[in-house]
Coordinates of C-alpha atoms and ligand atoms in Angstrom, one line a residue:
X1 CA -35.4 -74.5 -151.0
X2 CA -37.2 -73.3 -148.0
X3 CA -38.1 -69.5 -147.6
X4 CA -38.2 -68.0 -144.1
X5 CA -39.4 -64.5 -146.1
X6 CA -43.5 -63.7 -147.6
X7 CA -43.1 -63.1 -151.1
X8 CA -43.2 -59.7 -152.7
X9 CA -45.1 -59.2 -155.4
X10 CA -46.7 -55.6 -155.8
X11 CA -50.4 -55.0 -156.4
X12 CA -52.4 -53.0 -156.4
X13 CA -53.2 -52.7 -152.4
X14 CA -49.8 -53.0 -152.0
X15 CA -47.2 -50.8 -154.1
X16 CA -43.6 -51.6 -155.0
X17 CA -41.4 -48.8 -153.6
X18 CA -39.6 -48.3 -156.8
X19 CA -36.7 -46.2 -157.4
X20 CA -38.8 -43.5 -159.5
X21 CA -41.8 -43.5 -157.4
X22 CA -44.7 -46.4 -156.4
X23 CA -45.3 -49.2 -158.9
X24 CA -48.6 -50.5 -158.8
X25 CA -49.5 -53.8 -160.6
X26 CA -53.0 -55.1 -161.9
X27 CA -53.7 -58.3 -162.7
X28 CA -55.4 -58.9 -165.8
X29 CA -56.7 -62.7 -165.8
X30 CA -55.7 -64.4 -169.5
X31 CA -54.8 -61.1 -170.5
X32 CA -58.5 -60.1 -171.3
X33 CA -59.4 -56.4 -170.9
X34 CA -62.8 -54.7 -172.3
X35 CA -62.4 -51.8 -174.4
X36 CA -63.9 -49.9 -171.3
X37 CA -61.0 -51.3 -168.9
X38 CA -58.3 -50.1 -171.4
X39 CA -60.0 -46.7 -171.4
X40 CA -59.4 -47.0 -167.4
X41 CA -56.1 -48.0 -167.7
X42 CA -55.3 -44.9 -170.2
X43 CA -56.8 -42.3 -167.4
X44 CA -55.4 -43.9 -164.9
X45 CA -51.7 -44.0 -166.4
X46 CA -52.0 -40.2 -167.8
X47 CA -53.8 -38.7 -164.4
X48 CA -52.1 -40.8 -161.7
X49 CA -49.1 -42.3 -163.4
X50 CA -46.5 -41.7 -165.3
X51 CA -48.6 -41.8 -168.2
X52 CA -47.5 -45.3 -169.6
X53 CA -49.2 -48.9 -169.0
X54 CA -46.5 -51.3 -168.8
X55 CA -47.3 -54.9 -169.9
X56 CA -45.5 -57.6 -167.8
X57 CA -44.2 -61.0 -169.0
X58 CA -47.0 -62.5 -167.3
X59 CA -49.8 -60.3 -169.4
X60 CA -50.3 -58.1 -166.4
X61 CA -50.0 -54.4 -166.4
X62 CA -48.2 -52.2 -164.2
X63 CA -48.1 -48.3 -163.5
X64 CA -45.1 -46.5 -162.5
X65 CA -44.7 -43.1 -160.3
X66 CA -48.5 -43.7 -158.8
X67 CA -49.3 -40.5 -157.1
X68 CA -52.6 -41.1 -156.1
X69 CA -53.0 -44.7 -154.9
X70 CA -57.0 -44.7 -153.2
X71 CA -58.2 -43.3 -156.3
X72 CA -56.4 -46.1 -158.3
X73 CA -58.0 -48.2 -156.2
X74 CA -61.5 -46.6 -156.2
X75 CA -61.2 -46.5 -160.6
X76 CA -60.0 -50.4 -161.1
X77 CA -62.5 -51.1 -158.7
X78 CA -65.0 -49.7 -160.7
X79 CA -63.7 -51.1 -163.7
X80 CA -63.9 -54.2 -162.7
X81 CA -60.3 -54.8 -162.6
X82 CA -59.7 -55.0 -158.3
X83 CA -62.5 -57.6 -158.3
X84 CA -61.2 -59.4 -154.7
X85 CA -59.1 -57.2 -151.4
X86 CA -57.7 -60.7 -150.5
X87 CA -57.0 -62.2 -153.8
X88 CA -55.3 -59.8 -155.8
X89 CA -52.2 -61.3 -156.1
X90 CA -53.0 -64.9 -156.7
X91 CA -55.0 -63.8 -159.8
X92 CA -52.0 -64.9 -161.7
X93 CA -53.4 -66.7 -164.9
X94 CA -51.8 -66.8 -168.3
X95 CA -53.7 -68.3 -171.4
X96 CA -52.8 -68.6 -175.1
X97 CA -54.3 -65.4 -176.3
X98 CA -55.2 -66.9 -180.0
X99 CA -57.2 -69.5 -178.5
X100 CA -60.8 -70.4 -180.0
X101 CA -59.9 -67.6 -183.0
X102 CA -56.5 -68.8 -184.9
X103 CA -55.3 -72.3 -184.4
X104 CA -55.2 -74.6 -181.6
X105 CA -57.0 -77.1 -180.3
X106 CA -59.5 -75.8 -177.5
X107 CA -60.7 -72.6 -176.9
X108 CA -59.4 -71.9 -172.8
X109 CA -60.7 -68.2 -173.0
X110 CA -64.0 -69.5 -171.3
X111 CA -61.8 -71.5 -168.4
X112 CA -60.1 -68.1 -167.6
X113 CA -63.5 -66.7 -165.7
X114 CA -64.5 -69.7 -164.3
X115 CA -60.4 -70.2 -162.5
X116 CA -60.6 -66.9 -161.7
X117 CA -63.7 -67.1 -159.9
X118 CA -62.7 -70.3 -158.0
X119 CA -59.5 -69.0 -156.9
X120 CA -61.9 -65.9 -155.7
X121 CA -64.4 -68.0 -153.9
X122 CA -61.5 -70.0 -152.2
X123 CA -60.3 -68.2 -148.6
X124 CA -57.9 -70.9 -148.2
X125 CA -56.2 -70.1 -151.6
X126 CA -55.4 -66.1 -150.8
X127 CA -52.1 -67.8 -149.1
X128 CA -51.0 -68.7 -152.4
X129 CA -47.8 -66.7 -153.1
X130 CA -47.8 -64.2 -155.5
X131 CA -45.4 -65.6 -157.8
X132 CA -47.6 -69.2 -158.2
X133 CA -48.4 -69.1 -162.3
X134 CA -51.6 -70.8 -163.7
X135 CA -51.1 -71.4 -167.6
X136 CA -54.2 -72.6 -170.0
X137 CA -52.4 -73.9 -173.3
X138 CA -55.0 -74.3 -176.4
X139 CA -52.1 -77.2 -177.4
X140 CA -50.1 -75.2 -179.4
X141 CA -47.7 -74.9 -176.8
X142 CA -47.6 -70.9 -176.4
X143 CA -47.4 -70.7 -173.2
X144 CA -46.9 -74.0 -171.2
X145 CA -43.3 -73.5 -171.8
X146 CA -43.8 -69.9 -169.4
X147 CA -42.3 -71.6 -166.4
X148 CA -45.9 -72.0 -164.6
X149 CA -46.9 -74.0 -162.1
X150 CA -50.0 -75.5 -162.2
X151 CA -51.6 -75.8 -166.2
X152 CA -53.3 -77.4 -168.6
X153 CA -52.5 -77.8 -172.0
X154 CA -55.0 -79.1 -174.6
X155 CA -54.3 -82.3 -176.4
X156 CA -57.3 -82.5 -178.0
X157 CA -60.5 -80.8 -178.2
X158 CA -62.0 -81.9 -174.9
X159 CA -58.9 -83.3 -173.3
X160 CA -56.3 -81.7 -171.1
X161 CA -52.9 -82.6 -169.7
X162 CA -52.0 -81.4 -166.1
X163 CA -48.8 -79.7 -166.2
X164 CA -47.1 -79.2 -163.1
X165 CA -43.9 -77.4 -162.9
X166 CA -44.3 -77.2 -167.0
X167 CA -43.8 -80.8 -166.8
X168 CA -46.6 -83.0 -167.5
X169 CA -47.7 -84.7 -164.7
X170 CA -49.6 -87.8 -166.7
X171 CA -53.2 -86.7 -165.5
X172 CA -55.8 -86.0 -167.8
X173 CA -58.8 -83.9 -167.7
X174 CA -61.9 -83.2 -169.7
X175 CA -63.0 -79.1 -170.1
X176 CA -65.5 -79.4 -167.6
X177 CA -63.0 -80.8 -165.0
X178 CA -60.1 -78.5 -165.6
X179 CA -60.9 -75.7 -163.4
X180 CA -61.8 -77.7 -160.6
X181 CA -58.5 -80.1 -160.7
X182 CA -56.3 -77.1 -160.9
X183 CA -58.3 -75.5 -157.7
X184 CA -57.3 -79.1 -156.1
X185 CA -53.8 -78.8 -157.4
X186 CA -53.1 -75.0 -155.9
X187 CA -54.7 -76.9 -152.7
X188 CA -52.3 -79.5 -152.9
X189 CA -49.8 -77.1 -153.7
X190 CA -50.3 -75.0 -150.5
X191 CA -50.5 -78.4 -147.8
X192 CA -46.7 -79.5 -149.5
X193 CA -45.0 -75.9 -149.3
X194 CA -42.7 -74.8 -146.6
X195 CA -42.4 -71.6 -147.1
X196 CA -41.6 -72.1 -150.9
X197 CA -43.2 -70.0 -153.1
X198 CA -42.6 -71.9 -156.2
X199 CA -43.6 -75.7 -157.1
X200 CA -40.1 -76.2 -158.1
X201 CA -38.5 -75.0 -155.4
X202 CA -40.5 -78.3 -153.0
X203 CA -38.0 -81.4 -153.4
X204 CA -39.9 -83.5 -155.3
X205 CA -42.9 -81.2 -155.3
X206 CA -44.6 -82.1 -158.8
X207 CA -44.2 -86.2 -157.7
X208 CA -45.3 -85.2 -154.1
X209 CA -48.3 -83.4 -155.7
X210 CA -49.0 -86.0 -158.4
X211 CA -49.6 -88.7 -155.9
X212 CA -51.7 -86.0 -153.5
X213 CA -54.4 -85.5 -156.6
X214 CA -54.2 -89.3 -157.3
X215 CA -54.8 -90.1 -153.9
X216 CA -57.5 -87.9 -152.5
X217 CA -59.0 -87.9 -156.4
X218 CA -59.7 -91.3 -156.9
X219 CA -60.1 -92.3 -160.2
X220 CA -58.3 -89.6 -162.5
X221 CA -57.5 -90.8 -166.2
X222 CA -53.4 -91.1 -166.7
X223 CA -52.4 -91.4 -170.1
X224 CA -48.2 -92.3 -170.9
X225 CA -47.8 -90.0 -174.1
X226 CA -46.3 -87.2 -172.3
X227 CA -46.8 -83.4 -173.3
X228 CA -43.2 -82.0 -174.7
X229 CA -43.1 -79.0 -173.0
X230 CA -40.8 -76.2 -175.3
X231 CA -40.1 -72.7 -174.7
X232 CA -41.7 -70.9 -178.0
X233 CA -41.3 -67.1 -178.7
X234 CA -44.0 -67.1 -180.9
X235 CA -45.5 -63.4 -180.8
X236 CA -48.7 -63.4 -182.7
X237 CA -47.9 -60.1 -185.1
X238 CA -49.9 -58.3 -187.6
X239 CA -52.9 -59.8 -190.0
X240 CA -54.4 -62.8 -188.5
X241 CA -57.6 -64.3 -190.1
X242 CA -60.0 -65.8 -187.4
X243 CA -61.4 -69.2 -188.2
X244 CA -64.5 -67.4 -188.1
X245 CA -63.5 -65.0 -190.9
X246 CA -62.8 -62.2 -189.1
X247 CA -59.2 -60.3 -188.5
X248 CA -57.0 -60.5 -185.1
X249 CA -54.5 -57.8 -185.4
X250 CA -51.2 -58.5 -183.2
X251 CA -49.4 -55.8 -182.0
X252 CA -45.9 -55.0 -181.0
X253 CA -45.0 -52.6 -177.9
X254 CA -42.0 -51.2 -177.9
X255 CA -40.3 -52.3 -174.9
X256 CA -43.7 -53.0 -173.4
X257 CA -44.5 -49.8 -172.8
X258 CA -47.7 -48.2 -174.0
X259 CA -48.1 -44.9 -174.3
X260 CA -51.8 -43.6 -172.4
X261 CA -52.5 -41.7 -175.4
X262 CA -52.0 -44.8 -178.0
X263 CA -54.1 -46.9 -175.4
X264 CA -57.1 -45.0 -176.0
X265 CA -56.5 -45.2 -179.3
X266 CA -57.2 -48.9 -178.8
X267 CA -59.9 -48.8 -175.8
X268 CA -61.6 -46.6 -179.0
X269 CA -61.7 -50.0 -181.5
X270 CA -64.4 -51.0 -179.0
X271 CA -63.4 -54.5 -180.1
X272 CA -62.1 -57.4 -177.3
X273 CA -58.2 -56.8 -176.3
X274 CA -55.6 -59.4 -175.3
X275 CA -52.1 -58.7 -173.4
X276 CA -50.2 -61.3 -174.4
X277 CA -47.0 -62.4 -171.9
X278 CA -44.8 -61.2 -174.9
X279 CA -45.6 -57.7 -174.1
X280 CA -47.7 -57.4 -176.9
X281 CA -51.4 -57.0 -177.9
X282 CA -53.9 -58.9 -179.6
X283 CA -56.9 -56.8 -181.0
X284 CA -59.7 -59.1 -181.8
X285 CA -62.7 -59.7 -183.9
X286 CA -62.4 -56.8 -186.5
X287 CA -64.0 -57.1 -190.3
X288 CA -61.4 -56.2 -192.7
X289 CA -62.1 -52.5 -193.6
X290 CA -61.6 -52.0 -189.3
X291 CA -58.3 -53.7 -189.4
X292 CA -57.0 -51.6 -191.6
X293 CA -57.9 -48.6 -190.5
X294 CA -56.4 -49.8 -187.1
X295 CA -53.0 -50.0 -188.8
X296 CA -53.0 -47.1 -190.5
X297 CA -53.9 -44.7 -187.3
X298 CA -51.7 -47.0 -184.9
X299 CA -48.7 -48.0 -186.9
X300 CA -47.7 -44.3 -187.0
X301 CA -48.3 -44.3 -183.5
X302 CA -45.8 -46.7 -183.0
X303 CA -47.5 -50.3 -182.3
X304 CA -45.9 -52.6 -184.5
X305 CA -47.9 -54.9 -187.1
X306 CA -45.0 -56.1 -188.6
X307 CA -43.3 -59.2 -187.5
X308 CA -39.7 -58.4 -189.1
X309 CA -39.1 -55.1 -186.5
X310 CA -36.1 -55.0 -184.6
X311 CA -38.4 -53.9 -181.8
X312 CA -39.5 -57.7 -181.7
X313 CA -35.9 -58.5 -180.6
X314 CA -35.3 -56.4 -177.8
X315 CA -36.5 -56.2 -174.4
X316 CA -35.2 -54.4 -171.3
X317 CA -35.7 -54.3 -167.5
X318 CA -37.0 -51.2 -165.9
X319 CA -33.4 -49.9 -165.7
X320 CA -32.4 -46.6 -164.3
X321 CA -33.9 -44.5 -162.8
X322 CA -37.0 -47.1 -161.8
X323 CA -34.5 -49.3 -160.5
X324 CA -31.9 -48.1 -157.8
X325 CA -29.3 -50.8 -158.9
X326 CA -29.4 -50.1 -162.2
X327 CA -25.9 -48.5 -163.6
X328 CA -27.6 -47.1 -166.5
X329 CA -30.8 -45.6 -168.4
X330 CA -31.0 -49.3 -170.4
X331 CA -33.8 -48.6 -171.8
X332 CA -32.9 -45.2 -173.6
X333 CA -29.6 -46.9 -174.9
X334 CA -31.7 -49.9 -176.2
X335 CA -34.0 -47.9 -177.6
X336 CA -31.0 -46.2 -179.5
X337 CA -29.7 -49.4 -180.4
X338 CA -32.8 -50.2 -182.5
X339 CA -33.6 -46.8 -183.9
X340 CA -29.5 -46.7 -185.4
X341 CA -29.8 -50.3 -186.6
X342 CA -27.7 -51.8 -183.7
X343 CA -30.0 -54.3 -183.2
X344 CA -30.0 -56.7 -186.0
X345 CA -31.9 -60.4 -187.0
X346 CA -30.7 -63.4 -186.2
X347 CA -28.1 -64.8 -187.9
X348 CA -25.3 -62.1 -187.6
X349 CA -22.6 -64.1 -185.6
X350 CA -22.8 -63.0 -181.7
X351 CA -19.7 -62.9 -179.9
X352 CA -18.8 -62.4 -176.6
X353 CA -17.7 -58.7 -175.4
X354 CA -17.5 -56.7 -172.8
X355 CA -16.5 -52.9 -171.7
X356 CA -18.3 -51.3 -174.3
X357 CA -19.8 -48.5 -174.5
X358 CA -24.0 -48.0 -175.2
X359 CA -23.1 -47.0 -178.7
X360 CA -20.3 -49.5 -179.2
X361 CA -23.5 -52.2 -178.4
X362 CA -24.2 -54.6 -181.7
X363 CA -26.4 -57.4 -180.9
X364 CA -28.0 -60.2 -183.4
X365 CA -31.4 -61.8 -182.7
X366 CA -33.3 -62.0 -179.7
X367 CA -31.8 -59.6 -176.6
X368 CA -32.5 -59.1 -173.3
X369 CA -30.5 -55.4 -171.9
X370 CA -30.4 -55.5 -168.2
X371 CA -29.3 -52.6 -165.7
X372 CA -27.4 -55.0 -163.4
X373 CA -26.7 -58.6 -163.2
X374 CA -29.9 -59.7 -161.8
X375 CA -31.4 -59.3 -165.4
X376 CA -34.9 -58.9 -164.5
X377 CA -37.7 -60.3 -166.9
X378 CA -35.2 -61.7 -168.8
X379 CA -37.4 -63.4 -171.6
X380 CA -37.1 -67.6 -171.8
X381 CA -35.3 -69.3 -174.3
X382 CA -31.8 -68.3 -176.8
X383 CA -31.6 -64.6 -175.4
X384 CA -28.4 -62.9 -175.4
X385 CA -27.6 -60.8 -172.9
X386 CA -26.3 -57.1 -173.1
X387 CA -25.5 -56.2 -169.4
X388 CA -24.2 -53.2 -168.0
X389 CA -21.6 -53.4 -165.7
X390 CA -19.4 -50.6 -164.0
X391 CA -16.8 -51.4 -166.8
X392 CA -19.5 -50.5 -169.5
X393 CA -21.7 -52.8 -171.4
X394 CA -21.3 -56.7 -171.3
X395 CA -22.5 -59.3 -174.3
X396 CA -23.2 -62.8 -173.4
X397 CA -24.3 -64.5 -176.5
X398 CA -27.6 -66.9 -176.5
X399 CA -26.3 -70.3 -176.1
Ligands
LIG1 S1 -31.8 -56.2 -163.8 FE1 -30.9 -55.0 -162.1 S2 -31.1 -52.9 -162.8 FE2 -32.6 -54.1 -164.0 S3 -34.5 -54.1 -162.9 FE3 -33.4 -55.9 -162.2 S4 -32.2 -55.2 -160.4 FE4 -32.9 -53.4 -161.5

């Protein structure tokens, strides 16, 4: 596939014209944000926005209905959250947001600076398309199965695969060498491309790029036990203990959108923050006595600690009225659908349906509600599909 067209991805320097007003999107690098850059976030969503901060399937955040767009600019600037004019959009990097506190293998929280900083430093590398993913797998397998394009996934403490395409390529790479072999591999990336924006969408892109790295890399170990590469859906929710003793709190959004209000609520922990690309938070490094305060002051507030909520089933796209070709407010008739029990676990045969109406809508496990048929951030994996159409609502069960 060869694309005559420069990709669109919003930023912050450049707004999506959205149906309810300008969207703004800030990349937040492996989902880390300080305290203080929450606190931003929270004025900046109440005073310029709408007064929500939308988490993204790629742990971004995005406001809608900006009205003031310089002084966004001049606050994440300040916040350290607009580090780079030229780069903003290629600061696309997704890590597995337990990493080096519960579980895995390697801790990739300390790569996330140091590729972020290289993509920075890199002129040549602003021409990456916006929609070019970087994932950083601890080897649990969270998030290599996110459809990136360039990653590495940890297979043992000090040893990396390269994935390319979420396939593993066969290379392997110590810590110390990851950052700089996916800087070579976004290079390699942007000499194959014709216009693609995606390494899938080059025939034979991840071979082509295999045999670039092997060729003007010398030298690079290969190893034949291959990386299975599977899509989880594995939300970290509620009461994690750290390896180091301490609590990590995961938190359901409902729909992924968080109120400005509840976000200071969090910035207020003072304690590190994770978005993770389920649309959900990770509060970090709290003693006990903290984490449960937290869930008392934020359950009521409507963050979800436990991992049984219906809310952990549904997700929607923006729907009317951010999106002119949606038919309907999906989000409100979601939203319904959970609060009257509509939404139910998996296990509940799904069949296929269509012409209902919002409140005829009874849906089992995992669900993606769309506007239209495009089905926008449609989750990966067994999702059925609740679609509206202009004959009313339309289920396509998970497969
Ligand atoms: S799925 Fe359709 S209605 Fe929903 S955001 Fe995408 S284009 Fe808009």
């Amino acid at each position: 596939m060869s694309r005559t067209d420069p990709d669109s991805c919003p930023g912050v320097l450049r707004l999506h014209d959205a149906a309810d007003g300008p969207l703004a999107r800030i990349r937040v690098p492996g989902g880390q944000l300080t305290p203080e850059q929450m606190q931003t976030l929270a004025e900046a969503a109440r005073e310029l926005a709408d007064g929500n901060i939308e988490l993204t399937s790629r742990g971004n955040v995005q406001l809608r209905q900006v009205r003031d767009a310089a002084a966004l600019e001049e606050r994440l600037t300040a916040a350290g959250l607009l580090p780079s004019a030229s780069h903003e959009r290629v600061r696309n990097i997704i890590a597995s947001p337990l990493a080096g506190r519960v579980g895995g293998w390697a801790d990739v929280h300390p790569l996330v600076p140091a590729l972020d900083a290289g993509l920075q430093a890199d002129a040549r590398l602003a021409e990456l398309p916006g929609r070019v993913l970087f994932t950083l797998d601890d080897g649990r397998g969270d998030v290599s199965g996110l459809g990136g394009d360039i990653g590495v996934h940890a297979v043992d403490e000090n040893s990396f695969a390269l994935l390319l395409a979420g396939a593993d390529s066969g290379i392997r790479v110590t810590a110390d060498d990851a950052v700089e072999l996916m800087l070579a591999a976004a290079h390699g990336f942007l000499e194959l491309r014709d216009g693609q924006w995606r390494l899938h969408e080059i025939p034979d892109g991840v071979t082509q790029l295999t045999e670039h790295l092997h060729t003007s890399r010398p030298g690079l170990e290969t190893s034949t036990s291959g990386v299975e590469v599977t899509g989880h859906h594995d939300i970290p929710i509620g009461w994690l203990t750290q390896a180091d003793n301490r609590v990590a709190l995961g938190a359901g959004v409902r729909l992924g959108s968080l109120p400005a209000r509840t976000a200071e609520f969090i910035a207020a922990i003072e304690h590190p923050i994770l978005i993770t690309p389920w649309r959900s938070l990770v509060i970090a490094d709290l003693d006990e006595w903290t984490a449960e305060q937290v869930v008392r002051v934020l359950a009521p507030m409507g963050l979800i600690f436990d991992a049984n909520s219906p809310w952990l089933l549904a997700s929607a796209c923006a729907g009317a009225p951010g999106c002119a070709k949606s038919l309907t407010d999906v989000r409100a008739d979601v939203a319904e659908a959970v609060e009257s029990g509509r939404v139910v676990p998996s296990g509940a045969p799904q069949f296929a349906q269509e012409g209902l109406d919002a409140e005829e809508v009874v849906a089992s496990g995992r669900q993606h509600w769309s506007g239209c048929d495009r089905r926008c951030g449609r989750p990966r994996g067994a999702v059925t599909d609740v679609i509206a159409t202009p004959d009313g609502y339309r289920i396509d069960p998970a497969d």
